[in-house]
Amino acid sequence: MAALYTLRLVSTAWRDVVDRMPSLWTIISSTFPDDVNRTSLTRSGSSPLMIYFPGWYMDISPRFYKFLPIIEPHLQRCSFLALQLDPDFVDEVPWQSLPRVAALKILVEELPDEDTKIIEIPDKILENIRDIDLDGQIPVNWPRTLGHLRGLRTLVLQELSNNTITQEQILSVLLASPGIETLVINQLEIEDPPSNLSPSAEPISLPQLRSVTITTGGLLTNHLLRRIRPPPVVETLRINRRNIPSHITTSFWEETMASWVPPVQRLYQNSSERVVGLNPTIGCYLQACRDHSLSIEFTGLPIPAALRWIQDVITAVDGGPGVLWLYAWDSVLEGNDILEVLQTIQGLTEISVSRIYRLSQSPVEALLKVLGEPTADSIGTPDPRPTFPTLQKLSLHDWKWELDGIMDMVQRRYSMQSTGGQQVPELTLDISPLCRWYLPETETKIIPFYAAKALRELDGVKELRMGSSMWHWEFLAVIWDEEASAPARG
């Protein structure tokens, strides 16, 4: 709105043109001054209105009762309505005066109490809605509300906890909305036995579906993905199963996700930044990081099994998986089974290990040892090849030890090429020293210049970067401490 009023200041001619364009004056918000809203309502003529009532920054009650009389005479023109209200105020909305609403967004952050009225949105309004976003503990009659939604383009259900919502109701909405384009089911807690959801049920065909986000309980995720036939073109796919029953964990990835493998491969293939990650809090994950078009978290599935699924899926993807991110804990790097499976993933170009300061030295040494070894199928042959043969960059963040282990890895890795074997790319090493406040000063490591220079001059090292992973507060330089005969922070 501020930009619109700025345009009016360019010249008298511009002002007249802007004032005579009703489509520019259709946004009405409770955060705008009252006179601005009244002016917009006048200049918008008969154009459809977009009405916003964000309730996050001040007391709702006085604003609501001040804003409502301004907009009420014009609610017949409202086509988009976004409300952020306490449960008690949702019932105060004059729903009967909103016959043209096609897009509805309601956010309720507080829990309703026992006296809160159940909202009865008229049937005709529900049947006219094409885009709906319901977030929070909204006091509505869910079976009736979901039962009247049809022909949707967008369905977003978030942070809902209500035992009157069933999986069948959600599937019925999808069956009645074959042209749906966006589906978001986020943290939807329902208790619904899958009595009527047999695996042999006819798949739901949604050919226009472009964006799928399902981050909710394991059973609901499992049944939704089983029933939805993967559309021909998916632009966004995000899956994160929570509270996964152990008895369906393996079958979910081997059976339920089998039909979704082609969309995953296409999204991964088209991504500009491919990532395979290990994080002890969520296990393994697969992402298209830069454009966020793909995000799959393998919650509840053992990391080796998740890595094998990823390997099977991305084998057919040109260019390989790209970057391997290790958000490190001992539990991620310890254990030969994980390192063995990692070696089977073809096409990794970068390995990035974060939070190394949390690790003991042994798992880091295990990773460096593997990087300096030949692949299992080339051991004892005249042409040994190092593991991760496409690796181009190794990033080690919050480093706190000497560089000897890294130097030994580089020497062993590139000595294999002297035998006339297959050439592997030179390495870019990005080693970020640990910041001083993470550990006592005596435990941090200042890397001497001569050691860094010796590492850089080794065969196979293309580039050495030694920047800090975070800012050093009150740190000007590294100086030589004569008393301690060691480098110190200046």
Tab-separated table of C-alpha atoms in Angstrom, residues 85-453:
chain	number	residue	atom	x	y	z
A	85	LEU	CA	-8.059	-14.578	15.608
A	86	ASP	CA	-8.681	-15.985	19.051
A	87	PRO	CA	-11.270	-18.811	18.995
A	88	ASP	CA	-14.012	-16.607	20.498
A	89	PHE	CA	-13.756	-14.033	17.724
A	90	VAL	CA	-14.080	-16.471	14.807
A	91	ASP	CA	-17.774	-16.818	15.640
A	92	GLU	CA	-18.159	-13.003	15.409
A	93	VAL	CA	-17.351	-13.019	11.694
A	94	PRO	CA	-20.554	-12.361	9.689
A	95	TRP	CA	-20.201	-15.496	7.549
A	96	GLN	CA	-23.642	-15.023	5.955
A	97	SER	CA	-22.359	-11.805	4.325
A	98	LEU	CA	-19.510	-13.527	2.457
A	99	PRO	CA	-21.130	-15.265	-0.540
A	100	ARG	CA	-18.220	-14.611	-2.939
A	101	VAL	CA	-15.316	-15.856	-0.829
A	102	ALA	CA	-13.230	-18.224	-2.962
A	103	ALA	CA	-10.068	-18.243	-0.821
A	104	LEU	CA	-10.175	-18.580	2.965
A	105	LYS	CA	-7.310	-18.628	5.459
A	106	ILE	CA	-7.944	-18.943	9.212
A	107	LEU	CA	-5.228	-19.101	11.863
A	108	VAL	CA	-6.172	-19.728	15.512
A	109	GLU	CA	-3.192	-19.993	17.858
A	110	GLU	CA	-4.964	-20.333	21.217
A	111	LEU	CA	-6.901	-23.377	22.369
A	112	PRO	CA	-10.684	-22.924	22.533
A	113	ASP	CA	-12.274	-23.306	25.971
A	114	GLU	CA	-15.426	-25.229	26.816
A	115	ASP	CA	-17.670	-22.204	26.244
A	116	THR	CA	-16.365	-21.457	22.740
A	117	LYS	CA	-19.105	-21.700	20.131
A	118	ILE	CA	-18.792	-24.081	17.229
A	119	ILE	CA	-18.620	-22.111	13.979
A	120	GLU	CA	-21.194	-22.957	11.347
A	121	ILE	CA	-19.915	-21.655	8.026
A	122	PRO	CA	-22.856	-21.739	5.573
A	123	ASP	CA	-22.889	-24.600	3.093
A	124	LYS	CA	-22.950	-22.320	0.029
A	125	ILE	CA	-19.823	-20.507	1.194
A	126	LEU	CA	-17.946	-23.787	1.764
A	127	GLU	CA	-18.982	-25.081	-1.650
A	128	ASN	CA	-17.789	-21.868	-3.310
A	129	ILE	CA	-14.297	-21.976	-1.755
A	130	ARG	CA	-11.465	-23.050	-4.057
A	131	ASP	CA	-8.462	-22.350	-1.811
A	132	ILE	CA	-8.601	-23.073	1.922
A	133	ASP	CA	-5.898	-22.863	4.601
A	134	LEU	CA	-6.956	-23.865	8.128
A	135	ASP	CA	-4.293	-23.593	10.818
A	136	GLY	CA	-4.676	-24.174	14.565
A	137	GLN	CA	-7.473	-25.158	16.907
A	138	ILE	CA	-10.362	-23.793	14.865
A	139	PRO	CA	-13.750	-24.469	16.538
A	140	VAL	CA	-15.715	-25.738	13.556
A	141	ASN	CA	-17.849	-28.773	12.905
A	142	TRP	CA	-15.150	-30.682	11.025
A	143	PRO	CA	-17.240	-33.529	9.546
A	144	ARG	CA	-19.732	-30.993	8.140
A	145	THR	CA	-17.047	-28.505	7.018
A	146	LEU	CA	-14.882	-31.067	5.215
A	147	GLY	CA	-17.994	-32.728	3.816
A	148	HIS	CA	-18.931	-29.591	1.872
A	149	LEU	CA	-15.490	-28.824	0.413
A	150	ARG	CA	-15.239	-29.756	-3.247
A	151	GLY	CA	-13.537	-28.526	-6.382
A	152	LEU	CA	-10.540	-27.192	-4.412
A	153	ARG	CA	-7.316	-25.878	-5.939
A	154	THR	CA	-5.554	-25.632	-2.567
A	155	LEU	CA	-6.035	-27.637	0.635
A	156	VAL	CA	-3.879	-26.732	3.633
A	157	LEU	CA	-4.547	-28.324	7.050
A	158	GLN	CA	-1.978	-27.463	9.737
A	159	GLU	CA	-1.536	-27.904	13.468
A	160	LEU	CA	-4.964	-29.450	13.896
A	161	SER	CA	-5.729	-31.769	16.795
A	162	ASN	CA	-9.285	-33.000	16.684
A	163	ASN	CA	-10.666	-36.509	17.085
A	164	THR	CA	-13.620	-35.718	14.817
A	165	ILE	CA	-11.365	-35.475	11.741
A	166	THR	CA	-10.854	-38.779	9.938
A	167	GLN	CA	-8.657	-39.964	7.129
A	168	GLU	CA	-11.763	-40.824	5.120
A	169	GLN	CA	-12.954	-37.208	5.324
A	170	ILE	CA	-9.656	-35.904	3.980
A	171	LEU	CA	-9.661	-38.487	1.191
A	172	SER	CA	-13.271	-37.542	0.356
A	173	VAL	CA	-12.206	-33.909	-0.105
A	174	LEU	CA	-9.461	-35.044	-2.479
A	175	LEU	CA	-11.884	-37.274	-4.411
A	176	ALA	CA	-14.204	-34.285	-4.813
A	177	SER	CA	-11.316	-32.040	-5.950
A	178	PRO	CA	-9.720	-33.676	-9.011
A	179	GLY	CA	-8.253	-30.307	-10.066
A	180	ILE	CA	-6.377	-29.693	-6.819
A	181	GLU	CA	-2.909	-28.176	-7.300
A	182	THR	CA	-1.514	-27.758	-3.762
A	183	LEU	CA	-1.862	-30.189	-0.838
A	184	VAL	CA	-0.347	-29.473	2.588
A	185	ILE	CA	-0.998	-31.749	5.580
A	186	ASN	CA	1.188	-30.561	8.451
A	187	GLN	CA	1.137	-31.933	12.005
A	188	LEU	CA	-2.421	-33.136	11.758
A	189	GLU	CA	-3.120	-35.251	14.842
A	190	ILE	CA	-6.109	-37.533	14.339
A	191	GLU	CA	-7.096	-40.848	15.806
A	192	ASP	CA	-8.578	-42.883	13.025
A	193	PRO	CA	-8.142	-46.639	12.591
A	194	PRO	CA	-7.462	-47.478	8.955
A	195	SER	CA	-10.474	-49.799	8.768
A	196	ASN	CA	-11.684	-48.600	5.377
A	197	LEU	CA	-8.302	-47.845	3.826
A	198	SER	CA	-7.287	-51.134	2.253
A	199	PRO	CA	-4.183	-51.169	0.046
A	200	SER	CA	-6.341	-52.420	-2.837
A	201	ALA	CA	-8.578	-49.324	-2.830
A	202	GLU	CA	-8.719	-47.434	-6.118
A	203	PRO	CA	-5.997	-44.739	-6.270
A	204	ILE	CA	-7.134	-41.123	-6.297
A	205	SER	CA	-6.118	-39.422	-9.529
A	206	LEU	CA	-5.112	-35.762	-9.149
A	207	PRO	CA	-3.517	-34.853	-12.500
A	208	GLN	CA	-3.152	-31.121	-11.700
A	209	LEU	CA	-1.387	-31.671	-8.358
A	210	ARG	CA	1.890	-29.744	-8.383
A	211	SER	CA	2.899	-29.327	-4.739
A	212	VAL	CA	2.691	-32.016	-2.034
A	213	THR	CA	3.747	-31.448	1.582
A	214	ILE	CA	2.942	-34.159	4.113
A	215	THR	CA	4.664	-33.764	7.474
A	216	THR	CA	2.448	-35.560	9.925
A	217	GLY	CA	1.866	-38.878	11.699
A	218	GLY	CA	3.172	-42.035	10.109
A	219	LEU	CA	-0.144	-43.803	9.604
A	220	LEU	CA	-1.814	-40.812	7.972
A	221	THR	CA	1.200	-40.163	5.735
A	222	ASN	CA	1.284	-43.822	4.774
A	223	HIS	CA	-2.388	-44.006	3.800
A	224	LEU	CA	-2.479	-40.667	1.955
A	225	LEU	CA	0.539	-41.527	-0.204
A	226	ARG	CA	-0.850	-45.016	-0.864
A	227	ARG	CA	-4.170	-43.633	-2.095
A	228	ILE	CA	-2.886	-40.702	-4.175
A	229	ARG	CA	-1.687	-41.641	-7.643
A	230	PRO	CA	1.530	-39.648	-8.258
A	231	PRO	CA	0.674	-36.920	-10.787
A	232	PRO	CA	2.636	-36.616	-14.036
A	233	VAL	CA	4.326	-33.337	-13.020
A	234	VAL	CA	5.267	-32.566	-9.397
A	235	GLU	CA	7.087	-29.309	-8.716
A	236	THR	CA	7.383	-29.631	-4.924
A	237	LEU	CA	7.499	-32.766	-2.768
A	238	ARG	CA	8.152	-32.664	0.966
A	239	ILE	CA	7.675	-35.732	3.147
A	240	ASN	CA	8.452	-36.066	6.830
A	241	ARG	CA	6.692	-38.809	8.746
A	242	ARG	CA	6.322	-38.266	12.492
A	243	ASN	CA	5.440	-40.762	15.235
A	244	ILE	CA	6.101	-43.704	12.961
A	245	PRO	CA	4.806	-47.102	14.075
A	246	SER	CA	7.727	-49.500	13.846
A	247	HIS	CA	5.681	-52.151	12.052
A	248	ILE	CA	5.203	-49.957	8.947
A	249	THR	CA	8.604	-48.243	8.792
A	250	THR	CA	10.211	-50.628	6.309
A	251	SER	CA	7.061	-51.253	4.259
A	252	PHE	CA	6.519	-47.515	3.884
A	253	TRP	CA	9.822	-46.994	2.063
A	254	GLU	CA	9.760	-50.260	0.128
A	255	GLU	CA	6.080	-50.314	-0.854
A	256	THR	CA	4.242	-47.022	-0.261
A	257	MET	CA	7.031	-44.854	-1.678
A	258	ALA	CA	7.682	-47.143	-4.660
A	259	SER	CA	5.191	-45.296	-6.883
A	260	TRP	CA	6.663	-41.915	-5.839
A	261	VAL	CA	10.202	-42.796	-6.929
A	262	PRO	CA	9.827	-41.305	-10.474
A	263	PRO	CA	8.766	-37.842	-9.158
A	264	VAL	CA	11.621	-37.941	-6.639
A	265	GLN	CA	14.092	-38.747	-9.409
A	266	ARG	CA	12.793	-35.958	-11.654
A	267	LEU	CA	12.932	-33.337	-8.888
A	268	TYR	CA	16.417	-34.431	-7.879
A	269	GLN	CA	17.588	-34.481	-11.480
A	270	ASN	CA	16.349	-30.928	-12.097
A	271	SER	CA	17.684	-29.484	-8.837
A	272	SER	CA	20.547	-27.012	-8.899
A	273	GLU	CA	21.826	-28.126	-5.483
A	274	ARG	CA	21.453	-31.798	-4.545
A	275	VAL	CA	22.004	-32.851	-0.954
A	276	VAL	CA	22.137	-36.117	0.964
A	277	GLY	CA	22.330	-35.395	4.675
A	278	LEU	CA	22.848	-37.152	7.981
A	279	ASN	CA	21.573	-35.502	11.137
A	280	PRO	CA	21.275	-37.456	14.401
A	281	THR	CA	18.047	-35.671	15.344
A	282	ILE	CA	16.169	-36.714	12.175
A	283	GLY	CA	18.389	-39.444	10.738
A	284	CYS	CA	18.931	-39.305	6.989
A	285	TYR	CA	17.409	-36.830	4.546
A	286	LEU	CA	17.343	-36.085	0.832
A	287	GLN	CA	16.957	-32.498	-0.362
A	288	ALA	CA	17.009	-30.176	-3.301
A	289	CYS	CA	18.450	-27.481	-1.110
A	290	ARG	CA	18.480	-24.234	-3.068
A	291	ASP	CA	14.975	-24.263	-4.542
A	292	HIS	CA	13.403	-26.362	-1.730
A	293	SER	CA	11.496	-28.387	-4.322
A	294	LEU	CA	12.368	-31.715	-2.703
A	295	SER	CA	12.730	-32.627	0.964
A	296	ILE	CA	12.384	-36.158	2.306
A	297	GLU	CA	13.270	-37.016	5.908
A	298	PHE	CA	13.737	-40.697	6.669
A	299	THR	CA	12.576	-40.369	10.272
A	300	GLY	CA	12.536	-43.707	12.074
A	301	LEU	CA	14.409	-45.577	9.371
A	302	PRO	CA	17.938	-46.728	10.295
A	303	ILE	CA	20.528	-44.597	8.514
A	304	PRO	CA	22.097	-47.485	6.522
A	305	ALA	CA	18.647	-48.518	5.244
A	306	ALA	CA	17.817	-44.899	4.310
A	307	LEU	CA	21.106	-44.534	2.452
A	308	ARG	CA	20.429	-47.730	0.520
A	309	TRP	CA	16.991	-46.378	-0.498
A	310	ILE	CA	18.607	-43.158	-1.649
A	311	GLN	CA	21.258	-45.060	-3.562
A	312	ASP	CA	18.640	-47.142	-5.358
A	313	VAL	CA	16.595	-44.065	-6.242
A	314	ILE	CA	19.328	-41.740	-7.469
A	315	THR	CA	21.338	-44.349	-9.381
A	316	ALA	CA	19.449	-43.342	-12.521
A	317	VAL	CA	19.997	-39.610	-11.931
A	318	ASP	CA	22.633	-38.041	-14.181
A	319	GLY	CA	25.405	-36.286	-12.318
A	320	GLY	CA	25.038	-38.158	-9.043
A	321	PRO	CA	23.759	-36.929	-5.689
A	322	GLY	CA	25.967	-33.853	-5.359
A	323	VAL	CA	26.709	-32.876	-1.761
A	324	LEU	CA	26.818	-35.105	1.322
A	325	TRP	CA	26.158	-33.093	4.477
A	326	LEU	CA	27.108	-34.662	7.785
A	327	TYR	CA	25.722	-32.718	10.729
A	328	ALA	CA	28.084	-34.586	12.940
A	329	TRP	CA	27.647	-36.471	16.166
A	330	ASP	CA	29.503	-39.581	17.171
A	331	SER	CA	26.353	-41.574	16.377
A	332	VAL	CA	26.441	-40.463	12.733
A	333	LEU	CA	30.027	-41.326	11.861
A	334	GLU	CA	30.727	-44.185	14.233
A	335	GLY	CA	30.029	-47.592	12.849
A	336	ASN	CA	31.466	-49.169	9.735
A	337	ASP	CA	28.007	-49.917	8.322
A	338	ILE	CA	27.279	-46.242	7.628
A	339	LEU	CA	30.674	-45.568	6.063
A	340	GLU	CA	30.380	-48.727	3.959
A	341	VAL	CA	27.009	-47.679	2.558
A	342	LEU	CA	28.228	-44.130	1.911
A	343	GLN	CA	30.949	-45.513	-0.329
A	344	THR	CA	28.329	-47.125	-2.580
A	345	ILE	CA	26.638	-43.800	-3.369
A	346	GLN	CA	27.971	-42.836	-6.759
A	347	GLY	CA	28.675	-39.263	-7.869
A	348	LEU	CA	29.232	-37.440	-4.574
A	349	THR	CA	31.103	-34.222	-5.329
A	350	GLU	CA	31.300	-32.693	-1.843
A	351	ILE	CA	31.402	-33.949	1.724
A	352	SER	CA	30.661	-31.324	4.362
A	353	VAL	CA	30.932	-32.159	8.073
A	354	SER	CA	29.474	-29.626	10.524
A	355	ARG	CA	29.782	-29.442	14.306
A	356	ILE	CA	33.009	-31.430	14.419
A	357	TYR	CA	33.642	-29.983	17.886
A	358	ARG	CA	30.980	-32.389	19.163
A	359	LEU	CA	33.003	-35.390	18.005
A	360	SER	CA	35.752	-37.375	19.546
A	361	GLN	CA	38.716	-37.762	17.218
A	362	SER	CA	38.120	-41.437	16.371
A	363	PRO	CA	35.092	-41.028	14.046
A	364	VAL	CA	36.836	-38.182	12.199
A	365	GLU	CA	39.885	-40.381	11.772
A	366	ALA	CA	37.609	-43.159	10.473
A	367	LEU	CA	36.203	-40.861	7.789
A	368	LEU	CA	39.663	-39.648	6.737
A	369	LYS	CA	40.896	-43.238	6.687
A	370	VAL	CA	38.123	-44.244	4.275
A	371	LEU	CA	38.869	-41.272	2.008
A	372	GLY	CA	42.465	-42.455	1.704
A	373	GLU	CA	41.628	-46.069	0.887
A	374	PRO	CA	40.975	-47.787	-2.454
A	375	THR	CA	37.511	-49.036	-3.321
A	376	ALA	CA	36.780	-52.627	-2.306
A	377	ASP	CA	36.665	-53.851	-5.923
A	378	SER	CA	40.055	-52.297	-6.778
A	379	ILE	CA	42.088	-53.564	-3.788
A	380	GLY	CA	45.005	-55.696	-4.984
A	381	THR	CA	44.555	-54.714	-8.617
A	382	PRO	CA	47.111	-52.851	-10.744
A	383	ASP	CA	44.648	-49.979	-11.007
A	384	PRO	CA	43.480	-49.020	-7.472
A	385	ARG	CA	40.863	-46.289	-7.261
A	386	PRO	CA	40.195	-44.177	-4.171
A	387	THR	CA	36.799	-44.183	-2.538
A	388	PHE	CA	34.431	-41.387	-3.544
A	389	PRO	CA	36.231	-41.026	-6.893
A	390	THR	CA	34.149	-37.985	-7.948
A	391	LEU	CA	34.829	-36.030	-4.739
A	392	GLN	CA	35.927	-32.438	-5.414
A	393	LYS	CA	35.509	-30.684	-2.062
A	394	LEU	CA	35.900	-31.642	1.602
A	395	SER	CA	34.565	-29.175	4.190
A	396	LEU	CA	35.385	-29.680	7.867
A	397	HIS	CA	33.743	-27.071	10.088
A	398	ASP	CA	34.804	-26.282	13.701
A	399	TRP	CA	38.117	-28.150	13.357
A	400	LYS	CA	40.077	-28.549	16.616
A	401	TRP	CA	43.037	-30.856	15.870
A	402	GLU	CA	46.339	-30.926	13.991
A	403	LEU	CA	46.357	-31.292	10.211
A	404	ASP	CA	48.364	-34.532	10.237
A	405	GLY	CA	45.339	-36.773	9.622
A	406	ILE	CA	44.203	-34.692	6.654
A	407	MET	CA	47.706	-34.633	5.173
A	408	ASP	CA	48.015	-38.410	5.510
A	409	MET	CA	44.628	-38.882	3.795
A	410	VAL	CA	45.614	-36.653	0.856
A	411	GLN	CA	48.958	-38.398	0.408
A	412	ARG	CA	47.398	-41.866	0.429
A	413	ARG	CA	44.484	-40.826	-1.805
A	414	TYR	CA	46.624	-39.309	-4.544
A	415	SER	CA	49.477	-41.813	-4.384
A	416	MET	CA	47.135	-44.239	-6.170
A	417	GLN	CA	47.323	-42.054	-9.291
A	418	SER	CA	51.090	-42.526	-9.529
A	419	THR	CA	50.482	-46.168	-10.494
A	420	GLY	CA	48.787	-45.043	-13.675
A	421	GLY	CA	45.271	-45.489	-12.381
A	422	GLN	CA	42.170	-43.492	-13.194
A	423	GLN	CA	42.556	-39.789	-12.515
A	424	VAL	CA	40.382	-38.338	-9.730
A	425	PRO	CA	39.601	-34.635	-9.288
A	426	GLU	CA	41.850	-32.494	-7.144
A	427	LEU	CA	40.453	-31.565	-3.748
A	428	THR	CA	39.349	-28.200	-2.431
A	429	LEU	CA	39.786	-28.304	1.357
A	430	ASP	CA	37.669	-25.967	3.485
A	431	ILE	CA	38.813	-26.217	7.117
A	432	SER	CA	37.095	-23.830	9.524
A	433	PRO	CA	38.727	-23.585	12.973
A	434	LEU	CA	36.589	-23.844	16.090
A	435	CYS	CA	35.359	-20.562	17.565
A	436	ARG	CA	36.706	-19.686	20.958
A	437	TRP	CA	33.481	-19.755	22.977
A	438	TYR	CA	32.541	-23.340	22.122
A	439	LEU	CA	35.308	-24.842	24.236
A	440	PRO	CA	37.825	-23.533	26.768
A	441	GLU	CA	40.637	-21.589	25.122
A	442	THR	CA	43.134	-24.341	25.927
A	443	GLU	CA	41.108	-26.827	23.854
A	444	THR	CA	40.783	-24.734	20.706
A	445	LYS	CA	43.348	-25.177	17.969
A	446	ILE	CA	45.247	-22.466	16.127
A	447	ILE	CA	46.623	-23.981	12.928
A	448	PRO	CA	50.200	-22.810	12.236
A	449	PHE	CA	50.846	-21.188	8.896
A	450	TYR	CA	53.638	-23.607	8.034
A	451	ALA	CA	51.284	-26.583	8.544
A	452	ALA	CA	48.622	-25.027	6.325
A	453	LYS	CA	51.272	-24.241	3.699
